[in-house]
Amino acid sequence: MSELKPSPTSGNNKLIHALRLEGRDFGYLCAHIGIADTLFLWVGVKRWLSAWAIGFEVLAGMVVIFLGPFAFSVGFIKLGRFLEKRADAKKAGAFDAS
């Protein structure tokens, strides 16, 4: 009878895998939305308003709106990697249960 091996996505690994996938997908989504919104607003502002200051404020605002969620998604990925390393260290006996 063959011995069953634990799935690589069992227990904590499911959470880690989910965090990494969510972070990656959220990052891609934010990149698409941020780039599209930045281009759309920049073209619109430059077409209808001639004031450079307003154009730069809108562009800076869109960069902040893009970078905030992007940093959040990178945080998800980093958290997943940290939990993965911690789980591996626990398996190796680096942490005492006492």
PDB file of N, CA and C in Angstrom:
ATOM      1  N   MET A   1       0.849  -1.180   0.000  1.00  0.00           N
ATOM      2  CA  MET A   1       0.000   0.000   0.000  1.00  0.00           C
ATOM      3  C   MET A   1       0.889   1.236   0.000  1.00  0.00           C
ATOM      4  N   SER A   2       0.629   2.149  -0.910  1.00  0.00           N
ATOM      5  CA  SER A   2       1.469   3.351  -0.994  1.00  0.00           C
ATOM      6  C   SER A   2       1.097   4.339   0.106  1.00  0.00           C
ATOM      7  N   GLU A   3       2.099   5.030   0.566  1.00  0.00           N
ATOM      8  CA  GLU A   3       1.901   5.995   1.645  1.00  0.00           C
ATOM      9  C   GLU A   3       1.441   7.325   1.053  1.00  0.00           C
ATOM     10  N   LEU A   4       0.419   7.909   1.670  1.00  0.00           N
ATOM     11  CA  LEU A   4      -0.085   9.191   1.186  1.00  0.00           C
ATOM     12  C   LEU A   4       0.808  10.318   1.680  1.00  0.00           C
ATOM     13  N   LYS A   5       1.184  11.186   0.779  1.00  0.00           N
ATOM     14  CA  LYS A   5       2.005  12.338   1.144  1.00  0.00           C
ATOM     15  C   LYS A   5       1.092  13.538   1.362  1.00  0.00           C
ATOM     16  N   PRO A   6       1.442  14.401   2.323  1.00  0.00           N
ATOM     17  CA  PRO A   6       0.603  15.583   2.536  1.00  0.00           C
ATOM     18  C   PRO A   6       0.680  16.520   1.334  1.00  0.00           C
ATOM     19  N   SER A   7      -0.440  17.111   1.043  1.00  0.00           N
ATOM     20  CA  SER A   7      -0.506  18.052  -0.074  1.00  0.00           C
ATOM     21  C   SER A   7       0.315  19.296   0.241  1.00  0.00           C
ATOM     22  N   PRO A   8       0.991  19.871  -0.757  1.00  0.00           N
ATOM     23  CA  PRO A   8       1.753  21.086  -0.486  1.00  0.00           C
ATOM     24  C   PRO A   8       0.869  22.273  -0.127  1.00  0.00           C
ATOM     25  N   THR A   9      -0.439  22.160  -0.388  1.00  0.00           N
ATOM     26  CA  THR A   9      -1.349  23.248  -0.029  1.00  0.00           C
ATOM     27  C   THR A   9      -2.251  22.855   1.135  1.00  0.00           C
ATOM     28  N   SER A  10      -1.751  22.078   2.071  1.00  0.00           N
ATOM     29  CA  SER A  10      -2.567  21.690   3.213  1.00  0.00           C
ATOM     30  C   SER A  10      -2.238  22.569   4.408  1.00  0.00           C
ATOM     31  N   GLY A  11      -3.217  22.763   5.284  1.00  0.00           N
ATOM     32  CA  GLY A  11      -3.000  23.500   6.519  1.00  0.00           C
ATOM     33  C   GLY A  11      -2.588  24.943   6.283  1.00  0.00           C
ATOM     34  N   ASN A  12      -1.467  25.337   6.919  1.00  0.00           N
ATOM     35  CA  ASN A  12      -0.972  26.703   6.792  1.00  0.00           C
ATOM     36  C   ASN A  12      -0.579  27.035   5.367  1.00  0.00           C
ATOM     37  N   ASN A  13      -0.161  26.029   4.611  1.00  0.00           N
ATOM     38  CA  ASN A  13       0.265  26.291   3.239  1.00  0.00           C
ATOM     39  C   ASN A  13      -0.884  26.818   2.383  1.00  0.00           C
ATOM     40  N   LYS A  14      -2.131  26.435   2.697  1.00  0.00           N
ATOM     41  CA  LYS A  14      -3.273  26.968   1.953  1.00  0.00           C
ATOM     42  C   LYS A  14      -3.388  28.471   2.171  1.00  0.00           C
ATOM     43  N   LEU A  15      -3.228  28.898   3.420  1.00  0.00           N
ATOM     44  CA  LEU A  15      -3.293  30.324   3.734  1.00  0.00           C
ATOM     45  C   LEU A  15      -2.159  31.073   3.050  1.00  0.00           C
ATOM     46  N   ILE A  16      -0.966  30.519   3.115  1.00  0.00           N
ATOM     47  CA  ILE A  16       0.202  31.151   2.499  1.00  0.00           C
ATOM     48  C   ILE A  16       0.001  31.264   0.993  1.00  0.00           C
ATOM     49  N   HIS A  17      -0.445  30.186   0.386  1.00  0.00           N
ATOM     50  CA  HIS A  17      -0.666  30.172  -1.062  1.00  0.00           C
ATOM     51  C   HIS A  17      -1.743  31.191  -1.444  1.00  0.00           C
ATOM     52  N   ALA A  18      -2.814  31.248  -0.654  1.00  0.00           N
ATOM     53  CA  ALA A  18      -3.895  32.198  -0.935  1.00  0.00           C
ATOM     54  C   ALA A  18      -3.408  33.636  -0.808  1.00  0.00           C
ATOM     55  N   LEU A  19      -2.610  33.917   0.226  1.00  0.00           N
ATOM     56  CA  LEU A  19      -2.093  35.274   0.403  1.00  0.00           C
ATOM     57  C   LEU A  19      -1.219  35.690  -0.768  1.00  0.00           C
ATOM     58  N   ARG A  20      -0.366  34.787  -1.208  1.00  0.00           N
ATOM     59  CA  ARG A  20       0.525  35.121  -2.323  1.00  0.00           C
ATOM     60  C   ARG A  20      -0.256  35.341  -3.612  1.00  0.00           C
ATOM     61  N   LEU A  21      -1.256  34.496  -3.867  1.00  0.00           N
ATOM     62  CA  LEU A  21      -2.062  34.666  -5.077  1.00  0.00           C
ATOM     63  C   LEU A  21      -2.894  35.937  -5.024  1.00  0.00           C
ATOM     64  N   GLU A  22      -3.498  36.206  -3.856  1.00  0.00           N
ATOM     65  CA  GLU A  22      -4.300  37.421  -3.720  1.00  0.00           C
ATOM     66  C   GLU A  22      -3.433  38.661  -3.905  1.00  0.00           C
ATOM     67  N   GLY A  23      -2.253  38.646  -3.312  1.00  0.00           N
ATOM     68  CA  GLY A  23      -1.347  39.782  -3.464  1.00  0.00           C
ATOM     69  C   GLY A  23      -0.951  39.998  -4.907  1.00  0.00           C
ATOM     70  N   ARG A  24      -0.626  38.917  -5.602  1.00  0.00           N
ATOM     71  CA  ARG A  24      -0.235  39.023  -7.009  1.00  0.00           C
ATOM     72  C   ARG A  24      -1.389  39.528  -7.870  1.00  0.00           C
ATOM     73  N   ASP A  25      -2.564  38.934  -7.704  1.00  0.00           N
ATOM     74  CA  ASP A  25      -3.714  39.325  -8.516  1.00  0.00           C
ATOM     75  C   ASP A  25      -4.136  40.762  -8.233  1.00  0.00           C
ATOM     76  N   PHE A  26      -4.113  41.150  -6.948  1.00  0.00           N
ATOM     77  CA  PHE A  26      -4.483  42.509  -6.571  1.00  0.00           C
ATOM     78  C   PHE A  26      -3.486  43.504  -7.153  1.00  0.00           C
ATOM     79  N   GLY A  27      -2.217  43.128  -7.148  1.00  0.00           N
ATOM     80  CA  GLY A  27      -1.188  43.991  -7.722  1.00  0.00           C
ATOM     81  C   GLY A  27      -1.383  44.192  -9.213  1.00  0.00           C
ATOM     82  N   TYR A  28      -1.678  43.112  -9.931  1.00  0.00           N
ATOM     83  CA  TYR A  28      -1.923  43.229 -11.373  1.00  0.00           C
ATOM     84  C   TYR A  28      -3.139  44.105 -11.655  1.00  0.00           C
ATOM     85  N   LEU A  29      -4.209  43.896 -10.894  1.00  0.00           N
ATOM     86  CA  LEU A  29      -5.420  44.682 -11.091  1.00  0.00           C
ATOM     87  C   LEU A  29      -5.147  46.160 -10.848  1.00  0.00           C
ATOM     88  N   CYS A  30      -4.442  46.474  -9.777  1.00  0.00           N
ATOM     89  CA  CYS A  30      -4.132  47.868  -9.461  1.00  0.00           C
ATOM     90  C   CYS A  30      -3.240  48.486 -10.524  1.00  0.00           C
ATOM     91  N   ALA A  31      -2.330  47.704 -11.059  1.00  0.00           N
ATOM     92  CA  ALA A  31      -1.451  48.228 -12.107  1.00  0.00           C
ATOM     93  C   ALA A  31      -2.265  48.604 -13.341  1.00  0.00           C
ATOM     94  N   HIS A  32      -3.185  47.730 -13.747  1.00  0.00           N
ATOM     95  CA  HIS A  32      -4.006  48.022 -14.926  1.00  0.00           C
ATOM     96  C   HIS A  32      -4.894  49.237 -14.694  1.00  0.00           C
ATOM     97  N   ILE A  33      -5.563  49.271 -13.544  1.00  0.00           N
ATOM     98  CA  ILE A  33      -6.457  50.390 -13.245  1.00  0.00           C
ATOM     99  C   ILE A  33      -5.660  51.681 -13.099  1.00  0.00           C
ATOM    100  N   GLY A  34      -4.548  51.626 -12.385  1.00  0.00           N
ATOM    101  CA  GLY A  34      -3.743  52.826 -12.154  1.00  0.00           C
ATOM    102  C   GLY A  34      -3.189  53.398 -13.439  1.00  0.00           C
ATOM    103  N   ILE A  35      -2.667  52.555 -14.309  1.00  0.00           N
ATOM    104  CA  ILE A  35      -2.104  53.043 -15.573  1.00  0.00           C
ATOM    105  C   ILE A  35      -3.208  53.613 -16.460  1.00  0.00           C
ATOM    106  N   ALA A  36      -4.321  52.904 -16.561  1.00  0.00           N
ATOM    107  CA  ALA A  36      -5.418  53.382 -17.408  1.00  0.00           C
ATOM    108  C   ALA A  36      -5.986  54.698 -16.886  1.00  0.00           C
ATOM    109  N   ASP A  37      -6.214  54.792 -15.578  1.00  0.00           N
ATOM    110  CA  ASP A  37      -6.755  56.025 -15.000  1.00  0.00           C
ATOM    111  C   ASP A  37      -5.784  57.184 -15.149  1.00  0.00           C
ATOM    112  N   THR A  38      -4.513  56.914 -14.947  1.00  0.00           N
ATOM    113  CA  THR A  38      -3.515  57.975 -15.073  1.00  0.00           C
ATOM    114  C   THR A  38      -3.490  58.522 -16.496  1.00  0.00           C
ATOM    115  N   LEU A  39      -3.471  57.644 -17.485  1.00  0.00           N
ATOM    116  CA  LEU A  39      -3.461  58.094 -18.882  1.00  0.00           C
ATOM    117  C   LEU A  39      -4.750  58.826 -19.239  1.00  0.00           C
ATOM    118  N   PHE A  40      -5.874  58.277 -18.803  1.00  0.00           N
ATOM    119  CA  PHE A  40      -7.163  58.893 -19.121  1.00  0.00           C
ATOM    120  C   PHE A  40      -7.263  60.288 -18.514  1.00  0.00           C
ATOM    121  N   LEU A  41      -6.929  60.407 -17.234  1.00  0.00           N
ATOM    122  CA  LEU A  41      -7.036  61.709 -16.582  1.00  0.00           C
ATOM    123  C   LEU A  41      -6.013  62.692 -17.122  1.00  0.00           C
ATOM    124  N   TRP A  42      -4.806  62.207 -17.402  1.00  0.00           N
ATOM    125  CA  TRP A  42      -3.769  63.102 -17.918  1.00  0.00           C
ATOM    126  C   TRP A  42      -4.192  63.671 -19.269  1.00  0.00           C
ATOM    127  N   VAL A  43      -4.696  62.831 -20.162  1.00  0.00           N
ATOM    128  CA  VAL A  43      -5.140  63.309 -21.478  1.00  0.00           C
ATOM    129  C   VAL A  43      -6.321  64.256 -21.317  1.00  0.00           C
ATOM    130  N   GLY A  44      -7.261  63.899 -20.461  1.00  0.00           N
ATOM    131  CA  GLY A  44      -8.425  64.757 -20.243  1.00  0.00           C
ATOM    132  C   GLY A  44      -8.061  66.106 -19.661  1.00  0.00           C
ATOM    133  N   VAL A  45      -7.199  66.110 -18.673  1.00  0.00           N
ATOM    134  CA  VAL A  45      -6.799  67.364 -18.037  1.00  0.00           C
ATOM    135  C   VAL A  45      -6.026  68.229 -19.027  1.00  0.00           C
ATOM    136  N   LYS A  46      -5.117  67.615 -19.774  1.00  0.00           N
ATOM    137  CA  LYS A  46      -4.315  68.402 -20.710  1.00  0.00           C
ATOM    138  C   LYS A  46      -5.165  68.918 -21.871  1.00  0.00           C
ATOM    139  N   ARG A  47      -6.213  68.200 -22.206  1.00  0.00           N
ATOM    140  CA  ARG A  47      -7.057  68.641 -23.321  1.00  0.00           C
ATOM    141  C   ARG A  47      -7.974  69.784 -22.911  1.00  0.00           C
ATOM    142  N   TRP A  48      -8.588  69.667 -21.733  1.00  0.00           N
ATOM    143  CA  TRP A  48      -9.603  70.641 -21.342  1.00  0.00           C
ATOM    144  C   TRP A  48      -9.069  71.754 -20.454  1.00  0.00           C
ATOM    145  N   LEU A  49      -7.991  71.531 -19.757  1.00  0.00           N
ATOM    146  CA  LEU A  49      -7.440  72.563 -18.873  1.00  0.00           C
ATOM    147  C   LEU A  49      -6.012  72.857 -19.292  1.00  0.00           C
ATOM    148  N   SER A  50      -5.670  74.100 -19.327  1.00  0.00           N
ATOM    149  CA  SER A  50      -4.314  74.441 -19.741  1.00  0.00           C
ATOM    150  C   SER A  50      -3.387  74.677 -18.554  1.00  0.00           C
ATOM    151  N   ALA A  51      -3.896  74.644 -17.361  1.00  0.00           N
ATOM    152  CA  ALA A  51      -3.064  74.928 -16.184  1.00  0.00           C
ATOM    153  C   ALA A  51      -2.184  73.721 -15.879  1.00  0.00           C
ATOM    154  N   TRP A  52      -0.881  73.906 -15.922  1.00  0.00           N
ATOM    155  CA  TRP A  52       0.054  72.817 -15.636  1.00  0.00           C
ATOM    156  C   TRP A  52      -0.078  72.338 -14.195  1.00  0.00           C
ATOM    157  N   ALA A  53      -0.346  73.246 -13.287  1.00  0.00           N
ATOM    158  CA  ALA A  53      -0.420  72.873 -11.869  1.00  0.00           C
ATOM    159  C   ALA A  53      -1.522  71.851 -11.631  1.00  0.00           C
ATOM    160  N   ILE A  54      -2.674  72.049 -12.240  1.00  0.00           N
ATOM    161  CA  ILE A  54      -3.783  71.109 -12.049  1.00  0.00           C
ATOM    162  C   ILE A  54      -3.425  69.756 -12.659  1.00  0.00           C
ATOM    163  N   GLY A  55      -2.788  69.779 -13.824  1.00  0.00           N
ATOM    164  CA  GLY A  55      -2.375  68.526 -14.460  1.00  0.00           C
ATOM    165  C   GLY A  55      -1.408  67.739 -13.599  1.00  0.00           C
ATOM    166  N   PHE A  56      -0.437  68.431 -13.011  1.00  0.00           N
ATOM    167  CA  PHE A  56       0.527  67.739 -12.160  1.00  0.00           C
ATOM    168  C   PHE A  56      -0.113  67.233 -10.872  1.00  0.00           C
ATOM    169  N   GLU A  57      -1.066  67.981 -10.328  1.00  0.00           N
ATOM    170  CA  GLU A  57      -1.757  67.524  -9.118  1.00  0.00           C
ATOM    171  C   GLU A  57      -2.564  66.261  -9.399  1.00  0.00           C
ATOM    172  N   VAL A  58      -3.251  66.234 -10.525  1.00  0.00           N
ATOM    173  CA  VAL A  58      -4.030  65.044 -10.880  1.00  0.00           C
ATOM    174  C   VAL A  58      -3.104  63.860 -11.116  1.00  0.00           C
ATOM    175  N   LEU A  59      -2.004  64.099 -11.826  1.00  0.00           N
ATOM    176  CA  LEU A  59      -1.052  63.018 -12.092  1.00  0.00           C
ATOM    177  C   LEU A  59      -0.450  62.494 -10.788  1.00  0.00           C
ATOM    178  N   ALA A  60      -0.075  63.405  -9.897  1.00  0.00           N
ATOM    179  CA  ALA A  60       0.488  62.985  -8.609  1.00  0.00           C
ATOM    180  C   ALA A  60      -0.550  62.214  -7.798  1.00  0.00           C
ATOM    181  N   GLY A  61      -1.797  62.661  -7.837  1.00  0.00           N
ATOM    182  CA  GLY A  61      -2.858  61.949  -7.127  1.00  0.00           C
ATOM    183  C   GLY A  61      -3.063  60.549  -7.662  1.00  0.00           C
ATOM    184  N   MET A  62      -3.005  60.389  -8.974  1.00  0.00           N
ATOM    185  CA  MET A  62      -3.177  59.060  -9.560  1.00  0.00           C
ATOM    186  C   MET A  62      -2.001  58.153  -9.227  1.00  0.00           C
ATOM    187  N   VAL A  63      -0.803  58.712  -9.157  1.00  0.00           N
ATOM    188  CA  VAL A  63       0.361  57.904  -8.771  1.00  0.00           C
ATOM    189  C   VAL A  63       0.185  57.401  -7.348  1.00  0.00           C
ATOM    190  N   VAL A  64      -0.287  58.271  -6.449  1.00  0.00           N
ATOM    191  CA  VAL A  64      -0.505  57.853  -5.060  1.00  0.00           C
ATOM    192  C   VAL A  64      -1.601  56.796  -4.987  1.00  0.00           C
ATOM    193  N   ILE A  65      -2.686  56.991  -5.739  1.00  0.00           N
ATOM    194  CA  ILE A  65      -3.779  56.008  -5.741  1.00  0.00           C
ATOM    195  C   ILE A  65      -3.294  54.671  -6.291  1.00  0.00           C
ATOM    196  N   PHE A  66      -2.369  54.703  -7.242  1.00  0.00           N
ATOM    197  CA  PHE A  66      -1.822  53.473  -7.815  1.00  0.00           C
ATOM    198  C   PHE A  66      -0.846  52.808  -6.853  1.00  0.00           C
ATOM    199  N   LEU A  67       0.036  53.591  -6.232  1.00  0.00           N
ATOM    200  CA  LEU A  67       1.085  53.007  -5.394  1.00  0.00           C
ATOM    201  C   LEU A  67       0.560  52.473  -4.065  1.00  0.00           C
ATOM    202  N   GLY A  68      -0.507  53.063  -3.530  1.00  0.00           N
ATOM    203  CA  GLY A  68      -1.048  52.585  -2.260  1.00  0.00           C
ATOM    204  C   GLY A  68      -1.487  51.128  -2.321  1.00  0.00           C
ATOM    205  N   PRO A  69      -2.415  50.780  -3.213  1.00  0.00           N
ATOM    206  CA  PRO A  69      -2.822  49.376  -3.325  1.00  0.00           C
ATOM    207  C   PRO A  69      -1.702  48.455  -3.791  1.00  0.00           C
ATOM    208  N   PHE A  70      -0.798  48.971  -4.630  1.00  0.00           N
ATOM    209  CA  PHE A  70       0.324  48.158  -5.090  1.00  0.00           C
ATOM    210  C   PHE A  70       1.211  47.770  -3.905  1.00  0.00           C
ATOM    211  N   ALA A  71       1.485  48.737  -3.019  1.00  0.00           N
ATOM    212  CA  ALA A  71       2.281  48.439  -1.825  1.00  0.00           C
ATOM    213  C   ALA A  71       1.544  47.444  -0.933  1.00  0.00           C
ATOM    214  N   PHE A  72       0.220  47.575  -0.848  1.00  0.00           N
ATOM    215  CA  PHE A  72      -0.587  46.646  -0.063  1.00  0.00           C
ATOM    216  C   PHE A  72      -0.469  45.231  -0.615  1.00  0.00           C
ATOM    217  N   SER A  73      -0.483  45.098  -1.941  1.00  0.00           N
ATOM    218  CA  SER A  73      -0.371  43.766  -2.547  1.00  0.00           C
ATOM    219  C   SER A  73       1.015  43.184  -2.334  1.00  0.00           C
ATOM    220  N   VAL A  74       2.050  44.015  -2.398  1.00  0.00           N
ATOM    221  CA  VAL A  74       3.405  43.539  -2.114  1.00  0.00           C
ATOM    222  C   VAL A  74       3.487  43.080  -0.664  1.00  0.00           C
ATOM    223  N   GLY A  75       2.797  43.788   0.230  1.00  0.00           N
ATOM    224  CA  GLY A  75       2.753  43.375   1.631  1.00  0.00           C
ATOM    225  C   GLY A  75       2.125  42.003   1.803  1.00  0.00           C
ATOM    226  N   PHE A  76       1.058  41.712   1.045  1.00  0.00           N
ATOM    227  CA  PHE A  76       0.444  40.381   1.078  1.00  0.00           C
ATOM    228  C   PHE A  76       1.453  39.307   0.684  1.00  0.00           C
ATOM    229  N   ILE A  77       2.199  39.563  -0.388  1.00  0.00           N
ATOM    230  CA  ILE A  77       3.174  38.585  -0.865  1.00  0.00           C
ATOM    231  C   ILE A  77       4.267  38.388   0.171  1.00  0.00           C
ATOM    232  N   LYS A  78       4.753  39.485   0.754  1.00  0.00           N
ATOM    233  CA  LYS A  78       5.804  39.390   1.778  1.00  0.00           C
ATOM    234  C   LYS A  78       5.295  38.631   3.003  1.00  0.00           C
ATOM    235  N   LEU A  79       4.046  38.901   3.405  1.00  0.00           N
ATOM    236  CA  LEU A  79       3.469  38.193   4.544  1.00  0.00           C
ATOM    237  C   LEU A  79       3.377  36.702   4.256  1.00  0.00           C
ATOM    238  N   GLY A  80       2.969  36.346   3.047  1.00  0.00           N
ATOM    239  CA  GLY A  80       2.906  34.935   2.665  1.00  0.00           C
ATOM    240  C   GLY A  80       4.263  34.268   2.737  1.00  0.00           C
ATOM    241  N   ARG A  81       5.292  34.943   2.245  1.00  0.00           N
ATOM    242  CA  ARG A  81       6.647  34.376   2.289  1.00  0.00           C
ATOM    243  C   ARG A  81       7.143  34.241   3.721  1.00  0.00           C
ATOM    244  N   PHE A  82       6.834  35.248   4.560  1.00  0.00           N
ATOM    245  CA  PHE A  82       7.238  35.181   5.965  1.00  0.00           C
ATOM    246  C   PHE A  82       6.583  33.995   6.663  1.00  0.00           C
ATOM    247  N   LEU A  83       5.276  33.823   6.443  1.00  0.00           N
ATOM    248  CA  LEU A  83       4.577  32.701   7.074  1.00  0.00           C
ATOM    249  C   LEU A  83       5.100  31.364   6.563  1.00  0.00           C
ATOM    250  N   GLU A  84       5.469  31.326   5.285  1.00  0.00           N
ATOM    251  CA  GLU A  84       6.020  30.103   4.712  1.00  0.00           C
ATOM    252  C   GLU A  84       7.358  29.756   5.366  1.00  0.00           C
ATOM    253  N   LYS A  85       8.223  30.746   5.528  1.00  0.00           N
ATOM    254  CA  LYS A  85       9.519  30.507   6.177  1.00  0.00           C
ATOM    255  C   LYS A  85       9.333  30.111   7.638  1.00  0.00           C
ATOM    256  N   ARG A  86       8.369  30.742   8.300  1.00  0.00           N
ATOM    257  CA  ARG A  86       8.114  30.419   9.708  1.00  0.00           C
ATOM    258  C   ARG A  86       7.604  28.986   9.851  1.00  0.00           C
ATOM    259  N   ALA A  87       6.722  28.567   8.938  1.00  0.00           N
ATOM    260  CA  ALA A  87       6.211  27.194   8.978  1.00  0.00           C
ATOM    261  C   ALA A  87       7.334  26.198   8.721  1.00  0.00           C
ATOM    262  N   ASP A  88       8.231  26.529   7.781  1.00  0.00           N
ATOM    263  CA  ASP A  88       9.372  25.650   7.514  1.00  0.00           C
ATOM    264  C   ASP A  88      10.301  25.570   8.715  1.00  0.00           C
ATOM    265  N   ALA A  89      10.492  26.700   9.404  1.00  0.00           N
ATOM    266  CA  ALA A  89      11.351  26.711  10.586  1.00  0.00           C
ATOM    267  C   ALA A  89      10.733  25.889  11.714  1.00  0.00           C
ATOM    268  N   LYS A  90       9.412  25.947  11.848  1.00  0.00           N
ATOM    269  CA  LYS A  90       8.740  25.142  12.873  1.00  0.00           C
ATOM    270  C   LYS A  90       8.900  23.657  12.579  1.00  0.00           C
ATOM    271  N   LYS A  91       8.801  23.295  11.303  1.00  0.00           N
ATOM    272  CA  LYS A  91       8.980  21.891  10.936  1.00  0.00           C
ATOM    273  C   LYS A  91      10.401  21.425  11.215  1.00  0.00           C
ATOM    274  N   ALA A  92      11.358  22.320  11.034  1.00  0.00           N
ATOM    275  CA  ALA A  92      12.760  21.966  11.263  1.00  0.00           C
ATOM    276  C   ALA A  92      13.108  21.966  12.749  1.00  0.00           C
ATOM    277  N   GLY A  93      12.199  22.450  13.588  1.00  0.00           N
ATOM    278  CA  GLY A  93      12.431  22.441  15.029  1.00  0.00           C
ATOM    279  C   GLY A  93      13.159  23.666  15.537  1.00  0.00           C
ATOM    280  N   ALA A  94      13.113  24.756  14.799  1.00  0.00           N
ATOM    281  CA  ALA A  94      13.798  25.975  15.223  1.00  0.00           C
ATOM    282  C   ALA A  94      13.067  26.650  16.377  1.00  0.00           C
ATOM    283  N   PHE A  95      11.752  26.452  16.482  1.00  0.00           N
ATOM    284  CA  PHE A  95      10.975  27.037  17.561  1.00  0.00           C
ATOM    285  C   PHE A  95      10.651  25.959  18.589  1.00  0.00           C
ATOM    286  N   ASP A  96      10.774  26.320  19.851  1.00  0.00           N
ATOM    287  CA  ASP A  96      10.396  25.396  20.924  1.00  0.00           C
ATOM    288  C   ASP A  96       8.924  25.581  21.233  1.00  0.00           C
ATOM    289  N   ALA A  97       8.253  24.497  21.544  1.00  0.00           N
ATOM    290  CA  ALA A  97       6.829  24.549  21.867  1.00  0.00           C
ATOM    291  C   ALA A  97       6.587  24.990  23.300  1.00  0.00           C
ATOM    292  N   SER A  98       7.631  25.125  24.094  1.00  0.00           N
ATOM    293  CA  SER A  98       7.435  25.488  25.503  1.00  0.00           C
ATOM    294  C   SER A  98       7.221  26.951  25.711  1.00  0.00           C
TER     295      SER A  98
END
